[in-house]
Short mmCIF file of C-alpha atoms (C1' of nucleotides) in Angstrom, two decimals:
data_model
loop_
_atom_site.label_atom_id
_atom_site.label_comp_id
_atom_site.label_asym_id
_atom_site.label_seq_id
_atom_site.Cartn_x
_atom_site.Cartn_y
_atom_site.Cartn_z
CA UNK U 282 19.97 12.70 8.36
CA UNK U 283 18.12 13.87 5.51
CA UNK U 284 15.50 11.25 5.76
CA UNK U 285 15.06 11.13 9.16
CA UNK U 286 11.44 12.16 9.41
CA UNK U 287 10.00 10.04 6.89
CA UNK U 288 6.60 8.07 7.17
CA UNK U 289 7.70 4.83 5.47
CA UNK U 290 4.42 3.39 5.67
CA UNK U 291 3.10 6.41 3.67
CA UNK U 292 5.69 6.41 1.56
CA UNK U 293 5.81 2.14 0.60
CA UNK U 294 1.51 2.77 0.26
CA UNK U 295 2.15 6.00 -2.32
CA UNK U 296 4.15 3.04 -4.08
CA UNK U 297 1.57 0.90 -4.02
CA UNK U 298 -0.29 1.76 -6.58
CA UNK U 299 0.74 2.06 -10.43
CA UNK U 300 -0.91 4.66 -11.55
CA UNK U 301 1.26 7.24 -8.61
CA UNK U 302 4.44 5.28 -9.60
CA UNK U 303 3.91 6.30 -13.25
CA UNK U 304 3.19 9.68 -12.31
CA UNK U 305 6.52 9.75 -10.40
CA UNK U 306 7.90 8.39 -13.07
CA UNK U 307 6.68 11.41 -15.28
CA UNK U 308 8.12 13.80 -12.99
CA UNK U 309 11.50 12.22 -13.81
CA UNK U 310 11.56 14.44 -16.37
CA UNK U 311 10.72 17.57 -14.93
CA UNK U 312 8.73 19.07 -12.84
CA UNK U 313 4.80 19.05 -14.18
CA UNK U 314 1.24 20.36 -13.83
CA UNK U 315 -1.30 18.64 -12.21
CA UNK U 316 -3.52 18.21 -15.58
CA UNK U 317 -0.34 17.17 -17.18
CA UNK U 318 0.47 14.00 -14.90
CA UNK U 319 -3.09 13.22 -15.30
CA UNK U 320 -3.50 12.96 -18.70
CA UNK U 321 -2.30 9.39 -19.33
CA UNK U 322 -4.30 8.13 -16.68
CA UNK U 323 -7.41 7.59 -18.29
CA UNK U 324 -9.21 8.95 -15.18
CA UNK U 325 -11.46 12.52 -14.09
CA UNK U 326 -8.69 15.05 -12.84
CA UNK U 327 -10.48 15.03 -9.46
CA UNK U 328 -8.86 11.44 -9.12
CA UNK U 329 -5.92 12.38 -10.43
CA UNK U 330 -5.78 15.43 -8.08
CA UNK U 331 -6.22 13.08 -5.00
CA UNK U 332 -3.58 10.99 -5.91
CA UNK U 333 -1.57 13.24 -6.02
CA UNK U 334 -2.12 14.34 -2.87
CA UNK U 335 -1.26 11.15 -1.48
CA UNK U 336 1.97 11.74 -3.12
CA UNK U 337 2.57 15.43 -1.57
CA UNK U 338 1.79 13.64 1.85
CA UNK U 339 4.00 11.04 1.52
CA UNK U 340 6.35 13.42 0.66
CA UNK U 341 7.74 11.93 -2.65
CA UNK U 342 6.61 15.37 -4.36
CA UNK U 343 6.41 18.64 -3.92
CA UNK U 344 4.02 21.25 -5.31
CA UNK U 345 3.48 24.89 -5.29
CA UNK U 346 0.46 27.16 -7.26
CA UNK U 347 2.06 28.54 -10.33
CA UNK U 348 -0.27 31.44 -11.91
CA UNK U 349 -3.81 28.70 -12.15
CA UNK U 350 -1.76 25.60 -12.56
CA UNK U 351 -0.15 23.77 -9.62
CA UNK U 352 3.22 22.71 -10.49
CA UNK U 353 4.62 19.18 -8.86
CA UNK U 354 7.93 17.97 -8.52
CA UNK U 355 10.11 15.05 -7.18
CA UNK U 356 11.02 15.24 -4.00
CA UNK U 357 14.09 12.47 -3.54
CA UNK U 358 14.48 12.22 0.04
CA UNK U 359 11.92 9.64 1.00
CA UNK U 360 12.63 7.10 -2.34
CA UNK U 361 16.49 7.35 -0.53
CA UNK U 362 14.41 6.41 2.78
CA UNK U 363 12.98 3.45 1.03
CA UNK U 364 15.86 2.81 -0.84
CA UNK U 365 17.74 2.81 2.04
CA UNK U 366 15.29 0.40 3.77
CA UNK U 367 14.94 -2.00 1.21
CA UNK U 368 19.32 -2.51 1.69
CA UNK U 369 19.05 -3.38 4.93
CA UNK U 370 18.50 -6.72 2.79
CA UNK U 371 21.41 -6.47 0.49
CA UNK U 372 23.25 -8.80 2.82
CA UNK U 373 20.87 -11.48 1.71
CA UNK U 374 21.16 -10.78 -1.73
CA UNK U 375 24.20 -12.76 -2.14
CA UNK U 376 23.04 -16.13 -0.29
CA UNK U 377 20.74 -17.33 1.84
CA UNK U 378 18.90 -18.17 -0.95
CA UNK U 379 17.31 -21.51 -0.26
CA UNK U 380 16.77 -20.75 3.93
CA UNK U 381 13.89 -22.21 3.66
CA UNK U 382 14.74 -25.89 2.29
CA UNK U 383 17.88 -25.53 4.75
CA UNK U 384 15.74 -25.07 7.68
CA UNK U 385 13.26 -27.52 6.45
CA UNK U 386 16.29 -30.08 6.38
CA UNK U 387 17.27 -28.87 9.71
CA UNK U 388 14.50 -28.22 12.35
CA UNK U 389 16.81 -26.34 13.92
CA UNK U 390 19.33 -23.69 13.46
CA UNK U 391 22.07 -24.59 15.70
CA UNK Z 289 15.99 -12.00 -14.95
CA UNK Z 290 15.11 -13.26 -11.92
CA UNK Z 291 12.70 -10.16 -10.70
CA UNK Z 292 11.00 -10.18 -13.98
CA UNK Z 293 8.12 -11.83 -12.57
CA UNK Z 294 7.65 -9.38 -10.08
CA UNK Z 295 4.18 -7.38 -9.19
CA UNK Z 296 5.46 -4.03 -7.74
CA UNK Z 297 1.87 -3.52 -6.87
CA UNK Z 298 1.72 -6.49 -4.46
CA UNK Z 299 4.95 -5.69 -2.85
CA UNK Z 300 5.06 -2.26 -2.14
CA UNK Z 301 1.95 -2.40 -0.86
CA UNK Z 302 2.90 -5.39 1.52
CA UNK Z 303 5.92 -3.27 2.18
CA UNK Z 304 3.28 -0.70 3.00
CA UNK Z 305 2.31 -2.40 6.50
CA UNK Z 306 4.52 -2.01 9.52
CA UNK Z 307 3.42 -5.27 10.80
CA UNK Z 308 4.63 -6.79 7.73
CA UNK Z 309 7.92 -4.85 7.48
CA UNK Z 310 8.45 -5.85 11.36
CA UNK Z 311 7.82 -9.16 10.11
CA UNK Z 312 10.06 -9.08 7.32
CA UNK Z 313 12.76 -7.55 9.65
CA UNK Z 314 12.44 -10.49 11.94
CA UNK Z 315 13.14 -12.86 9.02
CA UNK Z 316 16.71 -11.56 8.09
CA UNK Z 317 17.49 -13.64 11.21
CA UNK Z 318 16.54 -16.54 9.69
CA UNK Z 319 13.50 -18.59 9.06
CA UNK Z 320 10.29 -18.66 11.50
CA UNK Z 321 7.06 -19.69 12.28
CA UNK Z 322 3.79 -18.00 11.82
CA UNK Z 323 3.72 -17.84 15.67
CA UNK Z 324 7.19 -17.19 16.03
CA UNK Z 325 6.42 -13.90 13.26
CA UNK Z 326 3.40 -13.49 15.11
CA UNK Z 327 3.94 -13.49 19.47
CA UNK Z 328 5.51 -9.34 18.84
CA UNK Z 329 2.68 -8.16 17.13
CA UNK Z 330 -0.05 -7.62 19.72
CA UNK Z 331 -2.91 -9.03 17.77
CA UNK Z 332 -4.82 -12.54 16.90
CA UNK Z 333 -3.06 -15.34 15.31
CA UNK Z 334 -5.34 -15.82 12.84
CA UNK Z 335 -4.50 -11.76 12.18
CA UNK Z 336 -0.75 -12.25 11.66
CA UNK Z 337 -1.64 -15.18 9.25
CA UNK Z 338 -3.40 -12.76 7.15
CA UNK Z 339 -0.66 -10.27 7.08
CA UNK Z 340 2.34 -14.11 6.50
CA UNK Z 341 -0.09 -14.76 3.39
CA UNK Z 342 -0.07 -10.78 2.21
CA UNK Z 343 3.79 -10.80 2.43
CA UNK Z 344 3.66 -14.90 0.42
CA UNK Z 345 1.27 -13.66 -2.21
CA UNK Z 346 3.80 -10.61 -2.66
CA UNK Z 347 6.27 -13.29 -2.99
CA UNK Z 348 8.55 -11.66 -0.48
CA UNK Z 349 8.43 -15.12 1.94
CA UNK Z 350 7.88 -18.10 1.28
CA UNK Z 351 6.23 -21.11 3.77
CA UNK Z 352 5.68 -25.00 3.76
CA UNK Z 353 4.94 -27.23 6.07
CA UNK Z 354 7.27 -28.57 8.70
CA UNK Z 355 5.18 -30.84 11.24
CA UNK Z 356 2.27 -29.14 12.34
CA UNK Z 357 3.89 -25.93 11.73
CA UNK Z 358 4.80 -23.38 8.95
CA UNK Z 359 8.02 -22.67 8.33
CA UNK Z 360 8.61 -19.35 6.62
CA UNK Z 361 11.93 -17.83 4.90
CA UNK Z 362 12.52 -14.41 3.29
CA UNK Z 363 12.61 -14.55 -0.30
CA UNK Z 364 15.27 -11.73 -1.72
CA UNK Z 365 14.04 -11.31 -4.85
CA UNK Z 366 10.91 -9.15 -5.20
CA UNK Z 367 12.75 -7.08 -2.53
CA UNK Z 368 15.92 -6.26 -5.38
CA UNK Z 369 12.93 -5.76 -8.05
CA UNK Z 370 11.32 -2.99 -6.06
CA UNK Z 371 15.04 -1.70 -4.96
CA UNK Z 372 15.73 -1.62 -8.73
CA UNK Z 373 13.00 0.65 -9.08
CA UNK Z 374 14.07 2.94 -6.80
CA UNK Z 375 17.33 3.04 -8.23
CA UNK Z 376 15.72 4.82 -11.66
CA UNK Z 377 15.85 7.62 -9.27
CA UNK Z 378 19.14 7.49 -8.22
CA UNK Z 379 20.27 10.05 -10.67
CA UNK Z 380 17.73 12.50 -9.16
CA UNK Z 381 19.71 12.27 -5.91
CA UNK Z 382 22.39 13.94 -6.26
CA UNK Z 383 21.15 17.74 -7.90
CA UNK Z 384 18.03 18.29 -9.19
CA UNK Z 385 17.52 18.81 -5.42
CA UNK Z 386 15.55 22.05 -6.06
CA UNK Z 387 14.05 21.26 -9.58
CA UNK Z 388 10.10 23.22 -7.80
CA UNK Z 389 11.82 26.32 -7.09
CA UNK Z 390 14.09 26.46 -10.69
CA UNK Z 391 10.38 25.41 -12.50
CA UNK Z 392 8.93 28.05 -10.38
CA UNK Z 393 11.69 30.72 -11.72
CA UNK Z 394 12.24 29.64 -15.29
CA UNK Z 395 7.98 29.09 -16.28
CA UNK Z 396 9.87 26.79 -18.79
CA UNK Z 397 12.66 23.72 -18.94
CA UNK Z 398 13.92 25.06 -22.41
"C1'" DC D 205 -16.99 42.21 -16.63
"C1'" DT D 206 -17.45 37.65 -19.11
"C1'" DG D 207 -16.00 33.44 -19.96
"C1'" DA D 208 -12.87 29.63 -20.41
"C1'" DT D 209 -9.06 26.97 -17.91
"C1'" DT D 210 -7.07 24.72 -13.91
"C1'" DG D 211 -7.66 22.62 -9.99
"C1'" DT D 212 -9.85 21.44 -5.39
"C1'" DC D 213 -13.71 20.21 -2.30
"C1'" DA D 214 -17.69 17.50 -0.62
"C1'" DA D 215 -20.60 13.84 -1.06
"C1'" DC D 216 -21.17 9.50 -2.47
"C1'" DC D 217 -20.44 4.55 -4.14
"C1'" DA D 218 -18.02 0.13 -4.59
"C1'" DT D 219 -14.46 -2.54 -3.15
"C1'" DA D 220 -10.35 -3.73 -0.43
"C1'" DT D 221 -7.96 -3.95 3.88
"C1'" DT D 222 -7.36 -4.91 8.66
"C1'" DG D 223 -8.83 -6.88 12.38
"C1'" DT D 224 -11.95 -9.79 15.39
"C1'" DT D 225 -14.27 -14.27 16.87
"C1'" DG D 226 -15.45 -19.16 16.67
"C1'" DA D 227 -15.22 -23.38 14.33
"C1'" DA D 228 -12.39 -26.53 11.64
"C1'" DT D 229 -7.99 -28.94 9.96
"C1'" DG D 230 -3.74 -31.42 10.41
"C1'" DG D 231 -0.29 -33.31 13.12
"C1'" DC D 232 2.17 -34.71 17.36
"C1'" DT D 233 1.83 -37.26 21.87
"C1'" DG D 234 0.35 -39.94 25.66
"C1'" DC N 244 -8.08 -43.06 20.44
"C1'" DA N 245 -8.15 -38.56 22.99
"C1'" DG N 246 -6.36 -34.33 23.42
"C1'" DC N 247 -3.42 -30.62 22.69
"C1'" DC N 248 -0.86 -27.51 19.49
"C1'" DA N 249 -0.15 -24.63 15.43
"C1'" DT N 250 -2.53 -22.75 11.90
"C1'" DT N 251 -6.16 -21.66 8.81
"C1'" DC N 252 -11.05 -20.72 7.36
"C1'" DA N 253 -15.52 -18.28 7.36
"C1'" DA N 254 -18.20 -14.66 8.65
"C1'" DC N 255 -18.45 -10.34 10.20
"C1'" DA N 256 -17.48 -5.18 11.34
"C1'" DA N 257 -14.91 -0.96 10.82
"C1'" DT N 258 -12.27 1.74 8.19
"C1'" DA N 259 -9.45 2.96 4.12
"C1'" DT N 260 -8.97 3.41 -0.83
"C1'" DG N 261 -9.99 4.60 -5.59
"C1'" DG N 262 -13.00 6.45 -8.27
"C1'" DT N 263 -17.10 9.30 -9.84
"C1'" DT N 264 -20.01 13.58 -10.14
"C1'" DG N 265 -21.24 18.39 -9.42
"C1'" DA N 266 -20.36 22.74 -7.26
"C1'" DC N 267 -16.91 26.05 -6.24
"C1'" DA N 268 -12.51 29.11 -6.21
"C1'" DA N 269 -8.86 31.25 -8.60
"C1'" DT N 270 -6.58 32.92 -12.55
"C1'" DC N 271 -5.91 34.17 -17.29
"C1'" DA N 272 -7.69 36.18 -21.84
"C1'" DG N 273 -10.60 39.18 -24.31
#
DNA sequence: CTGATTGTCAACCATATTGTTGAATGGCTG
DNA sequence: CAGCCATTCAACAATATGGTTGACAATCAG
């Protein structure tokens, strides 16, 4: 039940955007400061900052002062959320693949 | 190869709507109309169009023409890209579970 | 204490998003 | 043809988003 009380629609709009998936991406390999996940990201830290904000709301991260840095890290739960959403689709994965010509052929569907 | 083409942008933020996930949801039944996506979704017509072309330019459904209607299907494939993403994480979920509170001890990862 | 580093806050701007209405299009039906 | 049905288009309004700047708070170093 571990990702029970998370906001999908947070969480798909935190992935919406490349710039926060790279940053998540960075924190793959650890947990890092906020002017360290900025720095590729050819933007003022203020920006950065507020991005990552909308990451610690969505809950994908997780960040705590550390002496005058703030230290962020991945938080799994809600990517399992999404991930766990997105395989509600798996079943269609396999076929279904052309529904739409089918249906287009057949008005109706039985 | 097939989710090479894929703009993660465009679909997680069209995953980012729950109209559009409702939407979505509806068509793992099968294929439907704009009205037929639309009549649950307390809001104009012209509205839910908006939201059908969001989720077509994402390349999660695809429509034509049947009659004077629009047929649309579910279309798997941008779905398994952004699923593949996720899955980079996968290896995060099983430890790693507490990787703030180890940064917060150690000042250093080695 | 002074000063540099790290980050956030508030205000602001430009653009995108979500939704509405009302008119227009395309297609079926009598 | 006339009219209805399903859908889209255009224009508009409200709000959200992504980014900037400049001022501020907190912490570390000397």
């Amino acid at each position: 039940m571990v990702d029970n009380s998370v906001d999908l629609d947070a969480v798909f709009k935190a992935l919406g955007d490349p710039t926060r998936r790279a940053m998540l991406a960075s924190l793959k390999a650890g947990p890092a400061t906020v002017g360290n996940l900025a720095a590729p990201h050819a933007m003022t830290l203020a920006g950065a900052s507020k991005h990552i904000q909308v990451l610690e709301q969505a809950g994908l991260i997780r960040c705590a002062r550390k002496g005058r840095e703030r230290l962020c890290a991945l938080e799994p739960d809600p990517l399992r959320a999404a991930e766990r959403w997105l395989n509600h689709y798996a079943a269609f994965w396999s076929d279904r693949l052309d529904a739409l010509e089918m249906a287009l052929g057949k008005t109706e569907k039985d």
